[in-house]
Structure formats: structure tokens, C-alpha cells
Amino acid sequence: ARLVKGLTKTRNNIVNGFESVFSGFSKIDEEFYEELEEILIIGDIGVRATEEILDSLREKVKENHIKEPMDCKQLLMDSIKEQMDVGEAAYRFENETSVILVVGVNGVGKTTSVGKLAKKLKDQNKKVVLAAADTFRAAAKEQLEEWSHRAGVEMISGQEGADPASVVFDATQAAKARHADVLLCDTAGRLHNKKNLMEELKKINRILEREFPDAYRETLVVLDSTTGQNALAQAREFKEAADLSGIILTKMDGTAKGGIAVAIQSELGIPVKYIGVGEQVEDLEKFDSDAFVDALFD
Ligand code: GDP
């Protein structure tokens, strides 16, 4: 039910469109497919993913000798699910000693997401240490500190402009001393210089490799769903700079274009692990593609 709550706008946008096409057409013709295409594109599913979804739908319609537009609904859902398939999203950091790096540009909801995730893990009785290693943005540290209080977890920080890697190093020492289960690092917030970003992440990863050789490692990129295709472009750039293992897609409560989740998974092959569905600490949901598609059509 929570998944649907955060997706109301997307759901209304996409499902209402589909319903009118399914009920408005008496036969499956080119025009029918064109209408479907328009709805998928408007929902920000992206041109390429849309084409592949419709190709697959056409095949299924043919194979199953479907004549009625209404009978396409399930097949369309199946096609979208297949398009989103990136294997099962693992949440190994819930069960193993882990280090999670979180990257993303300013304003996407990175700090908020790190805070929410810290709280979620803390609620699972994990010992969490937060590293405020996004030392570039002036207010980031104070903001993260507030979240650390809210979540009830310890935060390690440095001076503004400090070397992010040195903050991460300090945090690894604190995490070891406290026998932490999860070290959660709020890191790089800029993209305009990809080479710097890559160097910075490499340096951080070297430290983590050395200090926590046996820990499970994860790098999550935070993307703002309300920015649509722009979020996709950011994801591509981060994928080139970092070894991404998952995505946190924020502000899904504020957009009718949550279809961007389809475009992202289909193009990047990386799972959306969480979606942000509000500004409160509890507004972070695990994401499941099949449940997402079901919710959109329910
Ligand atoms: P950062 O610059 O990437 O660290 O972004 P912040 O964490 O400061 O978030 C920017 C703004 O987006 C803040 O006003 C947050 O409350 C808001 N925000 C973050 N995630 C969500 C979300 O899932 N839903 C909504 N509605 N707002 C969000």
C-alpha cells in the first residue's frame, strides 16, 4: 500500500492513459500501438525502452492470437517487467559487515536518503557509522548531522573542504573501534569534473579495501525522479565514473513520471534498490520492479 501511496501521480498518469486506450479501441491496429507508445513516452519510460516494450508486446499479441485490446493489458505488464529485469536486487548489507558509498549531485536528495537509510539499518538493530565525506557543499555536514541525530547513529566528519578520503579514513577507524555493522559514506556530490570524481572515488575505495578487506561493498547513486531524462543522463555519467551497484530514486511522491525507473533499469541494467516517497525519515521504500508494475496497473 505504501508503494502505491508514493506512486499515486505516476499511477494516475500511466494507468488512466492505458485504461482509456484499452477501452477506447475496438481492435489492435497501428493506431492502438501509437497511443500506447505516447503514454509510455509521456510517462518517461524513454524512447528505447518504449520501443522494446512495444516490440515485445506485438510478438506476444501475435503468439497468443490476441484480438481484443483489453486482453493486452497483462501482456503489456509482462513486457514492462521483462524490460526492467536486472535480476534480483540483493540487500546483502542487511546481513553482512558492509561499507556503503552513496554518490549523487547536489539537490537530488542524497543527504536525506543517507539519513533515511541510516535510520532503516539502525531500526534493524545494526550498528551504523555515518561518514560525512561530501565535504564540498557548505551545509552538507550540518544537514547530515541532523539526520544522524534523528536516526540515532554516530557521524564522523571533517572540516569543510577537507579531503573526502581522509574523512572516510577517520570513519573506518571509528567503525572498527565501535564494531560497526555498516559504514555509510555520504560522498562525492559533483560531476562537472568526472576525472576528479573518479580519482576521489578511487582513493576512497583504496582506503576501504585496505581497512575493510572483508566487508561487503556497495555503491549507490542517488537520482531525482522529477528530473526525468536528466536523471538518466546523470546515471550514465556516474556509471562511467564508479562501479555502481544500485540506485536510490528520490521524490517519486512528487512526480507523474515515475516511469523513469523503467528507463533506468532497462538502460543501465542496475537495480533501483530504494525509492524516496516523501521528506520524512520513514519515507524510503525498497523497490521491487514487479510490484511497481503491478501497482501501476492495479
Ligand atoms: P542533496 O543536496 O542531494 O543532499 O539533497 P537533500 O537531501 O538536501 O534534499 C533536497 C530536497 O529534496 C530537500 O528539501 C528534501 O527534503 C527533498 N527530498 C529528498 N528526498 C525526497 C523525497 O523522496 N520526496 C520528497 N518529496 N522530497 C524529497
Tab-separated table of C-alpha atoms and ligand atoms in Angstrom:
chain	number	residue	atom	x	y	z
A	1	ALA	CA	0.000	0.000	0.000
A	2	ARG	CA	2.903	2.326	0.769
A	3	LEU	CA	4.362	1.704	-2.651
A	4	VAL	CA	1.129	2.880	-4.224
A	5	LYS	CA	0.966	5.915	-1.943
A	6	GLY	CA	4.284	7.203	-3.175
A	7	LEU	CA	3.332	6.443	-6.747
A	8	THR	CA	-0.118	7.998	-6.937
A	9	LYS	CA	0.831	10.610	-9.502
A	10	THR	CA	2.701	8.198	-11.746
A	11	ARG	CA	-0.051	5.671	-11.406
A	12	ASN	CA	-2.754	8.162	-12.361
A	13	ASN	CA	-0.728	9.358	-15.293
A	14	ILE	CA	0.115	5.966	-16.715
A	15	VAL	CA	-2.838	3.835	-15.707
A	16	ASN	CA	-5.515	6.315	-16.751
A	17	GLY	CA	-3.862	6.610	-20.119
A	18	PHE	CA	-3.734	2.855	-20.572
A	19	GLU	CA	-7.280	2.309	-19.411
A	20	SER	CA	-8.578	4.782	-21.962
A	21	VAL	CA	-6.622	3.120	-24.739
A	22	PHE	CA	-7.613	-0.406	-23.730
A	23	SER	CA	-11.285	0.537	-23.532
A	24	GLY	CA	-11.252	3.118	-26.321
A	25	PHE	CA	-10.054	0.837	-29.106
A	26	SER	CA	-12.123	-1.953	-30.560
A	27	LYS	CA	-9.259	-3.582	-32.392
A	28	ILE	CA	-5.498	-3.873	-32.186
A	29	ASP	CA	-4.138	-1.759	-35.002
A	30	GLU	CA	-1.260	0.624	-35.644
A	31	GLU	CA	-3.125	3.483	-34.065
A	32	PHE	CA	-3.589	1.443	-30.906
A	33	TYR	CA	0.162	0.850	-30.645
A	34	GLU	CA	0.844	4.526	-31.346
A	35	GLU	CA	-1.405	5.561	-28.470
A	36	LEU	CA	0.350	3.139	-26.143
A	37	GLU	CA	3.687	4.482	-27.300
A	38	GLU	CA	2.649	8.015	-26.470
A	39	ILE	CA	1.608	7.070	-22.941
A	40	LEU	CA	4.869	5.244	-22.317
A	41	ILE	CA	6.909	8.180	-23.596
A	42	ILE	CA	4.895	10.714	-21.569
A	43	GLY	CA	5.483	8.514	-18.514
A	44	ASP	CA	9.235	8.967	-19.092
A	45	ILE	CA	9.887	5.344	-19.848
A	46	GLY	CA	12.239	6.545	-22.562
A	47	VAL	CA	12.255	6.064	-26.322
A	48	ARG	CA	14.428	2.970	-26.492
A	49	ALA	CA	12.739	1.083	-23.656
A	50	THR	CA	9.342	2.034	-25.086
A	51	GLU	CA	10.230	0.598	-28.473
A	52	GLU	CA	11.471	-2.619	-26.962
A	53	ILE	CA	8.389	-2.959	-24.767
A	54	LEU	CA	6.087	-2.483	-27.745
A	55	ASP	CA	8.077	-4.875	-29.942
A	56	SER	CA	7.746	-7.494	-27.270
A	57	LEU	CA	4.033	-6.747	-26.883
A	58	ARG	CA	3.457	-7.142	-30.627
A	59	GLU	CA	5.156	-10.517	-30.529
A	60	LYS	CA	3.099	-11.668	-27.578
A	61	VAL	CA	-0.105	-10.485	-29.222
A	62	LYS	CA	0.769	-12.473	-32.325
A	63	GLU	CA	1.860	-15.602	-30.483
A	64	ASN	CA	-1.245	-15.654	-28.334
A	65	HIS	CA	-3.628	-14.722	-31.153
A	66	ILE	CA	-4.971	-11.801	-29.115
A	67	LYS	CA	-7.717	-9.824	-30.807
A	68	GLU	CA	-9.145	-7.646	-28.033
A	69	PRO	CA	-7.248	-4.545	-26.821
A	70	MET	CA	-8.460	-5.321	-23.282
A	71	ASP	CA	-6.616	-8.649	-23.399
A	72	CYS	CA	-3.313	-6.830	-23.997
A	73	LYS	CA	-3.097	-5.453	-20.504
A	74	GLN	CA	-1.466	-8.464	-18.883
A	75	LEU	CA	0.874	-8.871	-21.844
A	76	LEU	CA	1.910	-5.242	-21.630
A	77	MET	CA	2.611	-5.647	-17.917
A	78	ASP	CA	4.721	-8.714	-18.680
A	79	SER	CA	6.650	-6.818	-21.356
A	80	ILE	CA	7.426	-3.939	-18.982
A	81	LYS	CA	8.522	-6.374	-16.275
A	82	GLU	CA	10.840	-8.133	-18.717
A	83	GLN	CA	12.260	-4.812	-19.805
A	84	MET	CA	13.022	-3.943	-16.169
A	85	ASP	CA	14.566	-7.294	-15.354
A	86	VAL	CA	18.002	-6.841	-13.808
A	87	GLY	CA	17.936	-9.953	-11.656
A	88	GLU	CA	17.052	-9.908	-8.003
A	89	ALA	CA	18.192	-6.783	-6.128
A	90	ALA	CA	20.279	-8.017	-3.223
A	91	TYR	CA	20.357	-6.234	0.117
A	92	ARG	CA	23.403	-8.010	1.468
A	93	PHE	CA	24.306	-5.031	3.651
A	94	GLU	CA	21.383	-6.057	5.837
A	95	ASN	CA	23.193	-9.270	6.747
A	96	GLU	CA	26.903	-8.653	6.420
A	97	THR	CA	29.507	-6.213	7.641
A	98	SER	CA	29.276	-3.626	4.918
A	99	VAL	CA	30.521	-0.365	3.561
A	100	ILE	CA	28.063	1.642	1.501
A	101	LEU	CA	29.196	4.597	-0.598
A	102	VAL	CA	26.496	6.995	-1.693
A	103	VAL	CA	27.124	9.330	-4.627
A	104	GLY	CA	24.983	11.854	-6.462
A	105	VAL	CA	24.878	15.520	-7.421
A	106	ASN	CA	23.596	18.242	-5.098
A	107	GLY	CA	19.889	18.673	-4.679
A	108	VAL	CA	18.825	15.179	-5.697
A	109	GLY	CA	18.085	14.183	-2.103
A	110	LYS	CA	21.369	12.465	-1.290
A	111	THR	CA	21.704	13.666	2.297
A	112	THR	CA	18.081	12.894	3.023
A	113	SER	CA	18.424	9.409	1.538
A	114	VAL	CA	21.594	8.667	3.524
A	115	GLY	CA	19.746	9.740	6.689
A	116	LYS	CA	16.727	7.596	5.893
A	117	LEU	CA	18.909	4.592	5.083
A	118	ALA	CA	20.865	5.042	8.331
A	119	LYS	CA	17.589	5.005	10.239
A	120	LYS	CA	16.341	1.923	8.412
A	121	LEU	CA	19.509	-0.014	9.237
A	122	LYS	CA	19.520	1.237	12.806
A	123	ASP	CA	15.929	0.022	13.154
A	124	GLN	CA	17.191	-3.413	12.135
A	125	ASN	CA	19.490	-3.260	15.167
A	126	LYS	CA	22.554	-2.592	13.070
A	127	LYS	CA	25.388	-0.515	14.453
A	128	VAL	CA	25.803	2.226	11.861
A	129	VAL	CA	28.576	4.784	11.484
A	130	LEU	CA	27.974	7.678	9.106
A	131	ALA	CA	30.818	9.388	7.244
A	132	ALA	CA	30.145	12.958	6.145
A	133	ALA	CA	32.554	12.748	3.232
A	134	ASP	CA	30.754	15.152	0.919
A	135	THR	CA	32.968	17.975	2.143
A	136	PHE	CA	32.332	20.120	-0.899
A	137	ARG	CA	28.909	21.520	-0.130
A	138	ALA	CA	28.928	24.007	2.741
A	139	ALA	CA	25.839	22.922	4.657
A	140	ALA	CA	26.098	19.190	3.957
A	141	LYS	CA	27.759	18.355	7.254
A	142	GLU	CA	25.224	20.183	9.451
A	143	GLN	CA	22.369	18.677	7.500
A	144	LEU	CA	23.736	15.165	7.804
A	145	GLU	CA	24.363	15.755	11.492
A	146	GLU	CA	20.669	16.468	11.989
A	147	TRP	CA	19.837	13.225	10.246
A	148	SER	CA	22.342	11.334	12.364
A	149	HIS	CA	20.557	12.595	15.491
A	150	ARG	CA	17.190	11.648	14.057
A	151	ALA	CA	18.460	8.192	13.186
A	152	GLY	CA	20.397	7.854	16.417
A	153	VAL	CA	23.678	6.938	14.752
A	154	GLU	CA	27.178	8.289	15.124
A	155	MET	CA	28.614	10.592	12.474
A	156	ILE	CA	32.244	11.246	11.592
A	157	SER	CA	33.087	14.464	9.764
A	158	GLY	CA	35.959	16.761	8.867
A	159	GLN	CA	36.381	20.431	8.168
A	160	GLU	CA	34.593	21.963	5.207
A	161	GLY	CA	36.742	21.398	2.137
A	162	ALA	CA	38.652	18.569	3.830
A	163	ASP	CA	39.852	15.657	1.747
A	164	PRO	CA	36.848	13.295	1.499
A	165	ALA	CA	39.216	10.325	1.662
A	166	SER	CA	40.589	11.485	4.997
A	167	VAL	CA	37.062	11.708	6.405
A	168	VAL	CA	36.391	8.204	5.131
A	169	PHE	CA	39.627	7.009	6.729
A	170	ASP	CA	38.658	8.516	10.100
A	171	ALA	CA	35.257	6.891	9.756
A	172	THR	CA	36.789	3.470	9.075
A	173	GLN	CA	38.783	3.759	12.300
A	174	ALA	CA	35.677	4.754	14.247
A	175	ALA	CA	33.686	1.943	12.629
A	176	LYS	CA	36.353	-0.587	13.642
A	177	ALA	CA	36.587	0.743	17.180
A	178	ARG	CA	32.794	0.540	17.592
A	179	HIS	CA	32.485	-2.829	15.836
A	180	ALA	CA	30.028	-1.234	13.424
A	181	ASP	CA	27.939	-3.401	11.109
A	182	VAL	CA	27.576	-0.753	8.427
A	183	LEU	CA	29.761	2.175	7.465
A	184	LEU	CA	27.592	4.507	5.411
A	185	CYS	CA	29.521	7.185	3.493
A	186	ASP	CA	27.926	10.305	2.055
A	187	THR	CA	30.404	11.114	-0.710
A	188	ALA	CA	31.055	12.945	-3.946
A	189	GLY	CA	28.382	15.383	-4.915
A	190	ARG	CA	29.777	16.718	-8.129
A	191	LEU	CA	30.006	15.574	-11.676
A	192	HIS	CA	31.302	18.527	-13.661
A	193	ASN	CA	34.788	17.119	-13.421
A	194	LYS	CA	34.495	13.428	-13.998
A	195	LYS	CA	38.231	12.829	-13.761
A	196	ASN	CA	38.385	14.361	-10.276
A	197	LEU	CA	35.367	12.381	-9.234
A	198	MET	CA	36.928	9.149	-10.424
A	199	GLU	CA	40.199	9.935	-8.662
A	200	GLU	CA	38.366	10.769	-5.473
A	201	LEU	CA	36.356	7.566	-5.542
A	202	LYS	CA	39.438	5.525	-6.368
A	203	LYS	CA	41.246	6.987	-3.393
A	204	ILE	CA	38.290	6.257	-1.116
A	205	ASN	CA	37.980	2.733	-2.461
A	206	ARG	CA	41.669	2.063	-1.855
A	207	ILE	CA	41.249	3.047	1.793
A	208	LEU	CA	38.166	0.877	2.168
A	209	GLU	CA	39.930	-2.046	0.522
A	210	ARG	CA	42.778	-1.725	2.966
A	211	GLU	CA	40.779	-1.041	6.130
A	212	PHE	CA	37.818	-3.326	5.461
A	213	PRO	CA	39.101	-6.026	3.086
A	214	ASP	CA	36.376	-8.480	4.034
A	215	ALA	CA	33.420	-6.142	4.104
A	216	TYR	CA	30.627	-6.319	1.575
A	217	ARG	CA	30.794	-3.207	-0.597
A	218	GLU	CA	28.066	-1.286	-2.278
A	219	THR	CA	27.981	1.975	-4.261
A	220	LEU	CA	24.591	3.599	-4.621
A	221	VAL	CA	23.827	6.584	-6.827
A	222	VAL	CA	21.011	8.912	-5.821
A	223	LEU	CA	18.867	10.253	-8.671
A	224	ASP	CA	15.950	12.687	-8.610
A	225	SER	CA	12.992	11.131	-10.431
A	226	THR	CA	11.388	14.537	-11.033
A	227	THR	CA	14.227	15.430	-13.403
A	228	GLY	CA	13.205	12.663	-15.796
A	229	GLN	CA	15.614	12.023	-18.632
A	230	ASN	CA	18.171	14.190	-16.866
A	231	ALA	CA	18.324	11.613	-14.086
A	232	LEU	CA	19.073	9.011	-16.723
A	233	ALA	CA	21.898	11.136	-18.113
A	234	GLN	CA	23.382	11.522	-14.611
A	235	ALA	CA	23.130	7.802	-14.031
A	236	ARG	CA	25.088	7.164	-17.222
A	237	GLU	CA	27.852	9.533	-16.151
A	238	PHE	CA	28.144	8.077	-12.671
A	239	LYS	CA	28.215	4.609	-14.121
A	240	GLU	CA	31.284	5.601	-16.110
A	241	ALA	CA	32.985	7.038	-13.029
A	242	ALA	CA	32.054	4.454	-10.420
A	243	ASP	CA	31.263	0.798	-10.023
A	244	LEU	CA	27.580	1.290	-9.238
A	245	SER	CA	25.642	-1.493	-7.560
A	246	GLY	CA	22.308	0.201	-7.124
A	247	ILE	CA	20.144	3.283	-7.359
A	248	ILE	CA	18.108	5.325	-4.926
A	249	LEU	CA	15.406	7.106	-6.883
A	250	THR	CA	14.065	10.042	-4.880
A	251	LYS	CA	10.939	12.207	-4.919
A	252	MET	CA	8.765	9.562	-6.512
A	253	ASP	CA	5.885	11.050	-4.497
A	254	GLY	CA	6.276	14.300	-6.407
A	255	THR	CA	6.290	13.085	-9.982
A	256	ALA	CA	3.898	11.689	-12.539
A	257	LYS	CA	6.915	10.415	-14.429
A	258	GLY	CA	7.988	7.536	-12.230
A	259	GLY	CA	8.316	5.560	-15.449
A	260	ILE	CA	11.900	6.789	-15.371
A	261	ALA	CA	12.520	3.742	-13.143
A	262	VAL	CA	11.810	1.583	-16.191
A	263	ALA	CA	14.158	3.598	-18.399
A	264	ILE	CA	16.951	3.488	-15.824
A	265	GLN	CA	16.829	-0.233	-15.096
A	266	SER	CA	16.407	-1.120	-18.714
A	267	GLU	CA	19.215	1.064	-19.983
A	268	LEU	CA	21.753	0.717	-17.177
A	269	GLY	CA	21.000	-2.798	-16.022
A	270	ILE	CA	21.386	-1.639	-12.421
A	271	PRO	CA	18.594	-2.173	-9.894
A	272	VAL	CA	16.703	0.653	-8.253
A	273	LYS	CA	17.053	-0.542	-4.653
A	274	TYR	CA	15.085	2.172	-2.918
A	275	ILE	CA	12.654	4.901	-3.830
A	276	GLY	CA	12.106	8.087	-1.838
A	277	VAL	CA	8.420	8.774	-1.327
A	278	GLY	CA	8.472	11.823	0.942
A	279	GLU	CA	10.588	14.035	3.151
A	280	GLN	CA	10.175	12.148	6.415
A	281	VAL	CA	12.675	9.698	7.831
A	282	GLU	CA	10.410	6.708	7.130
A	283	ASP	CA	9.785	7.691	3.511
A	284	LEU	CA	12.247	5.309	1.901
A	285	GLU	CA	10.887	2.123	0.351
A	286	LYS	CA	12.556	-0.939	-1.037
A	287	PHE	CA	11.833	-1.119	-4.713
A	288	ASP	CA	10.580	-4.183	-6.485
A	289	SER	CA	10.052	-3.942	-10.245
A	290	ASP	CA	7.250	-6.471	-10.451
A	291	ALA	CA	5.354	-4.883	-7.557
A	292	PHE	CA	5.923	-1.499	-9.169
A	293	VAL	CA	4.391	-2.594	-12.472
A	294	ASP	CA	1.524	-4.333	-10.679
A	295	ALA	CA	0.861	-1.147	-8.688
A	296	LEU	CA	0.778	0.939	-11.838
A	297	PHE	CA	-1.877	-1.243	-13.410
A	298	ASP	CA	-3.808	-2.226	-10.324
B	1	GDP	P1	21.207	16.754	-1.519
B	1	GDP	O1	21.667	18.117	-1.896
B	1	GDP	O2	21.291	15.810	-2.663
B	1	GDP	O3	21.862	16.217	-0.302
B	1	GDP	O4	19.644	16.877	-1.257
B	1	GDP	P2	18.823	16.948	0.102
B	1	GDP	O5	18.894	15.670	0.813
B	1	GDP	O6	19.224	18.164	0.840
B	1	GDP	O7	17.337	17.088	-0.471
B	1	GDP	C1	16.933	18.179	-1.274
B	1	GDP	C2	15.443	18.419	-1.021
B	1	GDP	O8	14.696	17.330	-1.528
B	1	GDP	C3	15.084	18.549	0.451
B	1	GDP	O9	14.122	19.566	0.584
B	1	GDP	C4	14.470	17.193	0.781
B	1	GDP	O10	13.519	17.265	1.807
B	1	GDP	C5	13.816	16.834	-0.540
B	1	GDP	N1	13.648	15.377	-0.717
B	1	GDP	C6	14.604	14.417	-0.664
B	1	GDP	N2	14.079	13.202	-0.931
B	1	GDP	C7	12.753	13.393	-1.146
B	1	GDP	C8	11.645	12.509	-1.480
B	1	GDP	O11	11.779	11.278	-1.645
B	1	GDP	N3	10.431	13.102	-1.626
B	1	GDP	C9	10.239	14.442	-1.474
B	1	GDP	N4	9.011	14.921	-1.652
B	1	GDP	N5	11.250	15.282	-1.180
B	1	GDP	C10	12.492	14.773	-1.006
